[in-house]
Short mmCIF file of C-alpha atoms in Angstrom, two decimals:
data_model
loop_
_atom_site.label_atom_id
_atom_site.label_comp_id
_atom_site.label_asym_id
_atom_site.label_seq_id
_atom_site.Cartn_x
_atom_site.Cartn_y
_atom_site.Cartn_z
CA MET A 1 15.00 2.25 33.26
CA ASP A 2 17.08 4.05 35.89
CA GLU A 3 17.49 0.87 37.97
CA LEU A 4 18.89 -0.94 34.91
CA SER A 5 21.60 1.73 34.52
CA ALA A 6 22.20 1.10 30.83
CA ALA A 7 24.21 3.57 28.75
CA VAL A 8 22.15 4.68 25.74
CA LYS A 9 23.13 6.48 22.54
CA VAL A 10 20.51 7.53 19.96
CA GLU A 11 21.62 8.42 16.41
CA GLU A 12 19.49 9.83 13.61
CA ILE A 13 20.59 8.05 10.44
CA SER A 14 17.96 9.75 8.28
CA PRO A 15 14.62 11.54 8.80
CA VAL A 16 12.95 8.10 8.86
CA LYS A 17 15.63 5.93 10.50
CA LYS A 18 17.25 5.88 13.93
CA LYS A 19 19.90 3.75 15.59
CA VAL A 20 19.95 3.05 19.31
CA THR A 21 23.13 1.67 20.92
CA ILE A 22 22.72 0.22 24.42
CA ASP A 23 25.41 -0.94 26.84
CA VAL A 24 23.92 -3.25 29.48
CA PRO A 25 26.04 -3.48 32.71
CA TRP A 26 27.49 -6.89 33.49
CA VAL A 27 25.50 -7.03 36.74
CA ASP A 28 22.24 -6.99 34.74
CA VAL A 29 23.59 -9.46 32.21
CA LYS A 30 24.56 -11.87 34.97
CA LYS A 31 21.21 -11.46 36.70
CA GLU A 32 19.31 -12.26 33.50
CA ARG A 33 21.52 -15.23 32.65
CA ASP A 34 21.12 -16.63 36.18
CA ALA A 35 17.33 -16.37 35.82
CA VAL A 36 17.49 -18.26 32.51
CA TYR A 37 19.53 -21.08 34.06
CA ARG A 38 17.15 -21.30 37.05
CA ASN A 39 14.29 -21.78 34.60
CA TYR A 40 16.30 -24.45 32.72
CA SER A 41 16.98 -26.23 36.00
CA LYS A 42 13.25 -26.53 36.68
CA LYS A 43 12.44 -27.97 33.25
CA ALA A 44 15.59 -29.83 32.13
CA LYS A 45 15.70 -33.63 32.25
CA ILE A 46 19.23 -34.98 32.67
CA LYS A 47 19.86 -38.59 33.67
CA GLY A 48 21.15 -38.91 37.25
CA PHE A 49 19.73 -35.57 38.43
CA ARG A 50 16.36 -34.49 39.80
CA GLN A 51 14.56 -31.58 38.11
CA GLY A 52 15.30 -28.36 39.99
CA LYS A 53 18.43 -29.85 41.59
CA ILE A 54 20.75 -29.92 38.58
CA PRO A 55 24.10 -28.18 39.26
CA ARG A 56 24.85 -25.09 37.19
CA LYS A 57 28.01 -26.62 35.68
CA ILE A 58 26.03 -29.59 34.40
CA LEU A 59 23.40 -27.29 32.89
CA GLU A 60 26.13 -25.25 31.16
CA THR A 61 27.56 -28.42 29.66
CA HIS A 62 24.23 -29.30 28.05
CA TYR A 63 22.52 -25.95 27.49
CA LYS A 64 25.10 -23.13 27.40
CA GLU A 65 24.49 -22.17 23.75
CA TYR A 66 20.70 -22.12 24.19
CA ALA A 67 20.87 -20.31 27.54
CA GLU A 68 23.08 -17.55 26.16
CA GLU A 69 20.86 -17.13 23.09
CA GLU A 70 17.83 -16.79 25.35
CA THR A 71 19.66 -14.37 27.64
CA VAL A 72 20.63 -12.17 24.70
CA SER A 73 17.06 -12.24 23.37
CA ASN A 74 15.62 -11.30 26.78
CA LEU A 75 18.11 -8.47 27.29
CA VAL A 76 17.56 -7.03 23.82
CA ASN A 77 13.78 -7.12 24.14
CA LYS A 78 13.73 -5.69 27.67
CA PHE A 79 16.21 -2.85 27.16
CA TYR A 80 15.10 -1.97 23.62
CA GLU A 81 11.46 -1.59 24.66
CA SER A 82 12.44 0.34 27.79
CA VAL A 83 14.58 2.80 25.83
CA LEU A 84 11.79 3.42 23.30
CA LYS A 85 9.32 4.06 26.09
CA GLU A 86 11.68 6.31 28.08
CA ARG A 87 12.67 8.38 25.01
CA ASP A 88 9.12 8.41 23.59
CA ILE A 89 10.33 6.89 20.32
CA ARG A 90 7.74 5.16 18.15
CA ALA A 91 9.51 2.54 16.08
CA ILE A 92 7.96 1.17 12.88
CA GLY A 93 8.29 -2.54 12.21
CA GLN A 94 10.97 -4.85 13.54
CA PRO A 95 14.45 -3.48 14.34
CA ASP A 96 17.70 -4.69 12.77
CA ILE A 97 19.70 -5.92 15.76
CA GLU A 98 23.51 -6.10 15.84
CA GLN A 99 25.27 -7.78 18.79
CA LYS A 100 28.36 -9.94 19.41
CA GLY A 101 27.06 -12.13 22.19
CA ILE A 102 27.91 -12.33 25.87
CA GLU A 103 31.48 -12.05 27.18
CA GLU A 104 32.19 -13.01 30.78
CA ASP A 105 32.48 -10.06 33.22
CA LYS A 106 31.88 -7.54 30.43
CA ASP A 107 28.98 -5.24 29.63
CA PHE A 108 26.71 -6.50 26.86
CA SER A 109 26.42 -4.07 23.92
CA PHE A 110 23.93 -4.14 21.10
CA SER A 111 22.45 -1.74 18.57
CA ALA A 112 18.94 -1.57 17.09
CA THR A 113 18.29 0.21 13.80
CA PHE A 114 14.65 0.94 13.01
CA GLU A 115 12.34 3.20 11.05
CA VAL A 116 10.26 6.06 12.47
CA GLU A 117 7.69 8.46 11.12
CA PRO A 118 9.29 11.61 9.71
CA GLU A 119 8.68 14.91 11.47
CA ILE A 120 6.76 16.99 8.94
CA ALA A 121 5.94 20.68 9.02
CA PRO A 122 3.26 20.77 6.27
CA GLN A 123 3.51 23.71 3.90
CA GLY A 124 1.25 25.28 1.29
CA TYR A 125 -2.09 23.82 2.33
CA LEU A 126 -3.71 27.22 2.84
CA ASN A 127 -5.00 29.43 0.01
CA LEU A 128 -4.92 26.72 -2.66
CA ILE A 129 -6.38 27.45 -6.10
CA LEU A 130 -8.95 24.75 -6.88
CA GLU A 131 -11.60 23.99 -9.51
CA LYS A 132 -14.90 22.36 -8.63
CA GLU A 133 -17.29 21.00 -11.22
CA GLU A 134 -20.91 22.13 -11.00
CA LEU A 135 -23.27 19.45 -9.68
CA LEU A 136 -25.79 18.77 -12.44
CA VAL A 137 -27.82 15.72 -13.49
CA THR A 138 -29.10 15.71 -17.08
CA ASP A 139 -32.16 13.94 -18.47
CA GLU A 140 -29.84 12.00 -20.78
CA GLU A 141 -27.99 10.58 -17.76
CA VAL A 142 -31.27 9.52 -16.15
CA ASP A 143 -32.37 7.83 -19.38
CA GLY A 144 -29.03 6.06 -19.65
CA ARG A 145 -29.23 4.75 -16.07
CA LEU A 146 -32.82 3.57 -16.68
CA ASP A 147 -31.60 1.66 -19.75
CA GLU A 148 -28.96 -0.02 -17.57
CA ILE A 149 -31.71 -1.09 -15.15
CA ARG A 150 -33.82 -2.39 -18.04
CA LYS A 151 -30.84 -4.49 -19.19
CA MET A 152 -30.81 -6.17 -15.80
CA PHE A 153 -34.32 -7.45 -16.54
CA GLY A 154 -33.67 -8.19 -20.20
CA THR A 155 -33.91 -11.65 -21.67
CA LEU A 156 -31.44 -13.26 -24.07
CA GLU A 157 -32.93 -14.51 -27.31
CA GLU A 158 -31.40 -16.20 -30.33
CA VAL A 159 -30.84 -13.89 -33.30
CA THR A 160 -33.07 -15.32 -36.01
CA VAL A 161 -32.34 -12.85 -38.81
CA ASP A 162 -29.31 -13.20 -41.05
CA ARG A 163 -26.94 -10.59 -39.68
CA GLY A 164 -23.45 -10.19 -38.30
CA ILE A 165 -22.33 -9.61 -34.72
CA GLN A 166 -23.02 -6.16 -33.24
CA ASN A 167 -21.93 -4.38 -30.09
CA GLY A 168 -24.08 -5.53 -27.19
CA ASP A 169 -24.62 -9.02 -28.64
CA PHE A 170 -23.80 -12.18 -26.71
CA VAL A 171 -21.86 -14.97 -28.42
CA THR A 172 -20.61 -18.44 -27.56
CA ILE A 173 -17.16 -19.09 -28.99
CA ASP A 174 -14.32 -21.60 -29.00
CA PHE A 175 -10.83 -20.13 -29.21
CA GLN A 176 -7.19 -21.14 -29.14
CA GLY A 177 -4.30 -18.68 -28.94
CA GLU A 178 -0.79 -19.02 -30.35
CA VAL A 179 2.28 -17.11 -29.15
CA ASP A 180 5.82 -17.70 -30.43
CA GLY A 181 4.68 -20.90 -32.15
CA GLU A 182 3.28 -22.34 -28.93
CA PHE A 183 -0.33 -22.96 -27.89
CA PRO A 184 -0.61 -22.20 -24.13
CA GLU A 185 -3.39 -24.06 -22.34
CA GLU A 186 -4.51 -20.87 -20.58
CA MET A 187 -5.20 -19.31 -24.01
CA LYS A 188 -7.67 -22.03 -24.97
CA LYS A 189 -11.36 -22.17 -24.13
CA ASN A 190 -14.47 -23.93 -25.42
CA ASP A 191 -18.04 -22.62 -25.14
CA HIS A 192 -16.85 -19.27 -23.83
CA PHE A 193 -19.80 -16.89 -23.32
CA LEU A 194 -18.90 -13.31 -24.22
CA GLU A 195 -20.69 -9.98 -24.39
CA ILE A 196 -19.36 -8.02 -27.34
CA GLY A 197 -18.24 -4.58 -26.21
CA SER A 198 -17.75 -5.62 -22.57
CA LYS A 199 -13.95 -5.26 -22.98
CA THR A 200 -13.37 -8.40 -20.92
CA MET A 201 -11.02 -9.83 -23.54
CA VAL A 202 -7.64 -8.53 -24.67
CA PRO A 203 -7.96 -5.14 -26.46
CA GLY A 204 -8.81 -5.67 -30.14
CA PHE A 205 -10.23 -9.18 -29.69
CA GLU A 206 -13.93 -8.27 -29.50
CA ASP A 207 -13.72 -5.58 -32.19
CA GLN A 208 -12.50 -8.12 -34.75
CA LEU A 209 -15.62 -10.24 -34.23
CA LEU A 210 -17.96 -7.44 -35.31
CA GLY A 211 -19.82 -8.30 -38.50
CA GLU A 212 -18.98 -12.00 -38.34
CA LYS A 213 -21.75 -14.63 -38.44
CA VAL A 214 -22.54 -17.87 -36.64
CA GLY A 215 -20.55 -20.81 -37.99
CA THR A 216 -17.59 -18.66 -38.98
CA THR A 217 -14.02 -19.56 -37.96
CA LYS A 218 -11.79 -16.51 -37.98
CA GLY A 219 -8.15 -15.74 -37.28
CA ILE A 220 -7.60 -12.77 -35.00
CA LYS A 221 -4.27 -11.03 -34.41
CA ILE A 222 -3.73 -8.97 -31.28
CA VAL A 223 -0.81 -7.58 -29.29
CA PHE A 224 -0.89 -8.12 -25.54
CA PRO A 225 -0.41 -4.88 -23.54
CA GLU A 226 3.06 -4.34 -22.07
CA GLU A 227 1.53 -4.36 -18.58
CA TYR A 228 -0.50 -7.53 -19.19
CA GLN A 229 -0.88 -9.62 -16.03
CA ILE A 230 0.56 -12.81 -17.57
CA ARG A 231 4.15 -11.65 -17.88
CA ASN A 232 5.41 -14.30 -20.34
CA VAL A 233 3.07 -13.00 -23.06
CA ALA A 234 3.08 -9.28 -22.17
CA GLY A 235 3.93 -7.11 -25.18
CA LYS A 236 3.88 -10.06 -27.59
CA GLU A 237 1.81 -10.61 -30.72
CA ALA A 238 -0.67 -13.49 -30.63
CA THR A 239 -2.98 -15.15 -33.13
CA PHE A 240 -6.33 -16.56 -31.99
CA THR A 241 -8.43 -18.98 -33.99
CA VAL A 242 -12.04 -18.25 -33.05
CA THR A 243 -15.17 -20.25 -33.96
CA ILE A 244 -18.54 -18.49 -33.47
CA LYS A 245 -21.11 -21.04 -32.27
CA THR A 246 -24.16 -19.03 -31.14
CA LEU A 247 -25.43 -15.44 -31.36
CA LYS A 248 -27.94 -13.92 -28.95
CA GLU A 249 -29.27 -10.43 -28.27
CA LYS A 250 -30.85 -8.96 -25.18
CA LYS A 251 -34.50 -7.91 -25.43
CA LEU A 252 -35.34 -5.14 -23.00
CA PRO A 253 -38.71 -4.67 -21.27
CA GLU A 254 -40.72 -1.52 -21.96
CA LEU A 255 -40.21 1.29 -19.45
CA ASP A 256 -43.77 1.63 -18.17
CA GLU A 257 -45.91 1.13 -15.09
CA ASN A 258 -45.74 -2.66 -15.52
CA PHE A 259 -41.93 -2.50 -15.37
CA VAL A 260 -42.14 -0.66 -12.04
CA LYS A 261 -43.91 -3.70 -10.56
CA ASN A 262 -40.48 -5.39 -10.46
CA PHE A 263 -39.63 -3.14 -7.50
CA GLU A 264 -41.50 -3.17 -4.18
CA LYS A 265 -40.25 0.27 -3.13
CA TYR A 266 -41.70 2.23 -6.08
CA GLU A 267 -45.37 2.94 -6.55
CA SER A 268 -44.99 4.69 -9.90
CA LEU A 269 -42.63 5.21 -12.83
CA ASP A 270 -42.05 8.79 -11.65
CA ALA A 271 -40.91 7.50 -8.24
CA LEU A 272 -38.39 5.22 -9.94
CA LYS A 273 -37.10 8.06 -12.11
CA GLU A 274 -36.78 10.36 -9.10
CA ASP A 275 -34.77 7.75 -7.18
CA VAL A 276 -32.52 7.19 -10.20
CA ARG A 277 -31.92 10.94 -10.46
CA LYS A 278 -31.04 11.06 -6.75
CA SER A 279 -28.62 8.14 -7.15
CA ILE A 280 -26.86 9.84 -10.08
CA PHE A 281 -26.71 13.08 -8.08
CA GLU A 282 -24.96 11.25 -5.23
CA ASP A 283 -22.57 9.54 -7.68
CA HIS A 284 -21.66 12.91 -9.21
CA GLN A 285 -21.19 14.40 -5.76
CA ARG A 286 -18.70 11.64 -4.87
CA LYS A 287 -16.82 12.06 -8.15
CA ILE A 288 -16.65 15.84 -7.75
CA ASN A 289 -15.34 15.46 -4.20
CA ASP A 290 -12.81 12.84 -5.33
CA ASP A 291 -11.59 15.17 -8.09
CA LEU A 292 -11.29 18.07 -5.65
CA ARG A 293 -9.35 15.93 -3.20
CA LYS A 294 -7.03 14.76 -5.97
CA GLN A 295 -6.27 18.40 -6.77
CA ILE A 296 -5.56 19.07 -3.10
CA VAL A 297 -3.26 16.04 -2.75
CA ASP A 298 -1.45 16.88 -6.01
CA GLN A 299 -0.69 20.39 -4.77
CA LEU A 300 0.28 19.22 -1.29
CA LEU A 301 2.73 16.66 -2.66
CA GLU A 302 4.18 19.23 -5.04
CA GLN A 303 4.94 21.59 -2.15
CA ASN A 304 6.02 19.00 0.45
CA ASP A 305 8.89 16.68 -0.45
CA PHE A 306 9.98 14.28 2.28
CA GLU A 307 11.21 10.74 2.85
CA VAL A 308 8.78 8.06 4.06
CA PRO A 309 9.41 4.80 5.92
CA ALA A 310 9.87 1.85 3.56
CA ALA A 311 7.77 -0.29 5.93
CA PHE A 312 4.74 1.96 5.35
CA VAL A 313 5.15 1.72 1.57
CA GLU A 314 5.55 -2.06 1.65
CA GLN A 315 2.48 -2.38 3.84
CA GLN A 316 0.44 -0.24 1.44
CA ILE A 317 1.64 -2.31 -1.54
CA TYR A 318 0.58 -5.46 0.30
CA PHE A 319 -2.93 -4.06 0.89
CA MET A 320 -3.23 -3.02 -2.78
CA ILE A 321 -2.15 -6.46 -4.03
CA MET A 322 -4.59 -8.18 -1.67
CA GLU A 323 -7.46 -6.01 -2.93
CA ALA A 324 -6.53 -6.69 -6.56
CA GLN A 325 -6.39 -10.43 -5.88
CA LYS A 326 -9.84 -10.33 -4.26
CA ARG A 327 -11.27 -8.58 -7.33
CA LEU A 328 -9.77 -11.19 -9.66
CA ILE A 329 -11.04 -14.06 -7.51
CA SER A 330 -14.54 -12.57 -7.68
CA THR A 331 -14.35 -12.77 -11.49
CA GLY A 332 -13.71 -16.51 -11.27
CA MET A 333 -10.03 -16.39 -12.23
CA ASP A 334 -7.98 -19.39 -11.09
CA PRO A 335 -6.27 -18.63 -7.72
CA GLN A 336 -3.01 -20.26 -8.85
CA MET A 337 -2.96 -18.04 -11.94
CA ILE A 338 -3.63 -15.02 -9.71
CA ALA A 339 -0.72 -15.95 -7.46
CA GLN A 340 1.52 -16.30 -10.52
CA VAL A 341 0.65 -12.96 -12.08
CA SER A 342 0.53 -11.00 -8.81
CA ALA A 343 4.19 -11.77 -8.10
CA SER A 344 5.12 -9.00 -10.56
CA TRP A 345 2.77 -6.35 -9.18
CA ARG A 346 4.97 -4.86 -6.46
CA ASP A 347 6.83 -2.47 -8.77
CA ARG A 348 3.59 -1.58 -10.57
CA TYR A 349 1.95 -0.42 -7.33
CA ARG A 350 4.99 1.21 -5.72
CA GLU A 351 4.48 4.74 -7.09
CA GLU A 352 0.80 4.87 -6.11
CA ALA A 353 1.59 3.33 -2.70
CA MET A 354 4.21 6.04 -2.12
CA ARG A 355 1.64 8.70 -3.02
CA ILE A 356 -0.92 7.25 -0.60
CA VAL A 357 1.57 7.04 2.26
CA LYS A 358 2.87 10.58 1.71
CA SER A 359 -0.60 12.09 1.49
CA SER A 360 -1.72 10.22 4.64
CA LEU A 361 1.25 11.52 6.61
CA LEU A 362 0.67 15.06 5.34
CA LEU A 363 -3.02 15.02 6.27
CA LYS A 364 -2.19 13.60 9.70
CA ASN A 365 0.27 16.42 10.38
CA ILE A 366 -2.10 19.10 9.05
CA ALA A 367 -4.74 17.81 11.48
CA LYS A 368 -2.21 17.99 14.31
CA LYS A 369 -1.09 21.50 13.38
CA GLU A 370 -4.64 22.83 13.04
CA ALA A 371 -6.00 20.88 16.05
CA ILE A 372 -8.56 19.08 13.88
CA GLU A 373 -10.04 16.19 15.84
CA VAL A 374 -12.87 13.68 15.76
CA THR A 375 -15.36 14.22 18.58
CA ASP A 376 -17.70 11.72 20.22
CA GLU A 377 -20.55 13.56 18.49
CA ASP A 378 -18.86 13.01 15.12
CA MET A 379 -18.58 9.27 15.77
CA GLU A 380 -22.15 9.00 17.00
CA GLY A 381 -23.44 10.88 13.96
CA ARG A 382 -21.56 8.64 11.49
CA LEU A 383 -22.68 5.43 13.21
CA LYS A 384 -26.28 6.68 13.08
CA GLU A 385 -25.87 7.29 9.33
CA ILE A 386 -24.57 3.73 8.91
CA ALA A 387 -27.46 2.36 10.98
CA GLN A 388 -30.00 4.26 8.85
CA GLN A 389 -28.32 3.11 5.63
CA TYR A 390 -28.72 -0.55 6.61
CA SER A 391 -32.08 -0.11 8.40
CA GLN A 392 -30.53 -1.08 11.75
CA ASP A 393 -30.87 0.26 15.29
CA TYR A 394 -28.09 2.64 16.27
CA GLU A 395 -27.41 0.73 19.50
CA ASN A 396 -26.97 -2.56 17.65
CA VAL A 397 -24.60 -1.00 15.12
CA ALA A 398 -22.56 0.72 17.83
CA GLU A 399 -22.19 -2.55 19.76
CA SER A 400 -21.32 -4.58 16.64
CA PHE A 401 -18.38 -2.32 15.69
CA ASN A 402 -15.09 -3.57 17.17
CA GLU A 403 -12.18 -1.24 17.90
CA ASP A 404 -10.59 -1.70 14.46
CA MET A 405 -13.87 -0.90 12.71
CA LYS A 406 -14.38 2.18 14.88
CA GLU A 407 -10.82 3.28 14.16
CA ASN A 408 -11.51 3.03 10.42
CA VAL A 409 -14.65 5.14 10.80
CA LYS A 410 -12.73 7.66 12.90
CA SER A 411 -9.97 7.88 10.27
CA ASP A 412 -12.53 8.46 7.53
CA ILE A 413 -14.24 11.23 9.51
CA LEU A 414 -10.89 12.90 10.25
CA ASN A 415 -9.86 12.87 6.58
CA ASN A 416 -13.19 14.41 5.60
CA LYS A 417 -12.74 17.17 8.18
CA ILE A 418 -9.19 17.89 7.00
CA PHE A 419 -10.22 18.13 3.34
CA ASP A 420 -13.20 20.30 4.28
CA TYR A 421 -10.87 22.61 6.23
CA ILE A 422 -8.43 22.93 3.32
CA GLU A 423 -11.31 23.61 0.91
CA SER A 424 -12.73 26.26 3.23
CA LYS A 425 -9.38 28.11 3.10
CA ALA A 426 -8.96 27.75 -0.68
CA THR A 427 -10.10 29.79 -3.65
CA VAL A 428 -12.55 27.49 -5.42
CA THR A 429 -13.74 28.25 -8.94
CA LYS A 430 -16.90 26.57 -10.22
CA ILE A 431 -16.51 25.08 -13.70
CA GLU A 432 -18.93 23.52 -16.19
CA LYS A 433 -19.67 19.82 -16.04
CA ARG A 434 -17.04 17.79 -17.91
CA ASP A 435 -17.94 15.01 -20.30
CA ALA A 436 -17.35 11.34 -19.40
CA ALA A 437 -14.29 11.03 -21.65
CA HIS A 438 -12.52 13.88 -19.85
CA GLN A 439 -13.34 12.37 -16.44
CA GLU A 440 -11.96 8.98 -17.49
CA GLU A 441 -8.79 10.57 -18.83
CA ASN A 442 -8.07 12.31 -15.53
CA ARG A 443 -8.66 9.35 -13.21
#
């Protein structure tokens, strides 16, 4: 950078934005422009001249505008990157460049405005007051999970008795919706197979079919939620005409030793029950840890208010939208419909994206302040866990993980160590197990 002799001015516009102004001496401008024209001379094809032997004046006549644009681009890239490296500035995203072009025999000036990570001195992460639910698995939970497994092996049979629709039944229906006097094609379906109580339809739709019988045609009125994904019907009242064509119920197998034969890994019903209990235990452990971490993040964000780079937030929103689109595609929803409805999601995800970005930056700076790091032993241990989980050799797993995958594993380990550190310094009160309704309410 010294040999380029550029004058540099760095301004802090905000905690997350800087502006660099660079004056490039005319000698360097001329040198770069001459190099651009030499390259043009080698490649240009102009009638009456051999390549590499075209006079500069002729080249300027044909290519001056392009040559100066390329010169400016080269100078900006070279000096901007050099300044960032020399000043140890880590820019986020692409800079906003302002420049007025090249003037003969004059220094070339330009400015670059860009975002940076804020400098954070994390506060209030020690001596937090936290609540942690006791880890307990009840017999009722085990029975409920076993019933879910039995449903996987259940068979659908026609309902032969004269009765109405009940929760858990499966029906085939035709329906057509009407909104504002119109009948949208996307609100019409024939032979739609639906589990009553699955909550896959608009709220209120399935409930109004309870008690109805096969052969019935019924009018159903619902109101689409304000946040409904199809924006042109969100918040509006709709009327559906529904015809019930078939009614089936699921017959479950008996929970006995014969049922266990469906699974190669279990030799007895007790072994199945024990594995189910272990699975529920692990689920509860994850939920308890997630709840504890939510408490930690809530308190950290309350005590640390700072600005974050817009580029980080936009990137997080993009990831969230992509994940939501993948989930909808997996349900069989039309990709064009997904593209249409996802256009309105950016504002919906912004608040949560901001929370994720802020908490990530806070945790990163806590790790830096407390010298919390991921060791080679940590990485080796996690990769061995992954290998064991998928019944693979450790060496094969380690070789199959590229740098991005390893970086994700490293980030996960670091976050776990940070949360564990904060918990170890907190006052944690054990509380009784909450019911499912309370857990759902606080998600």
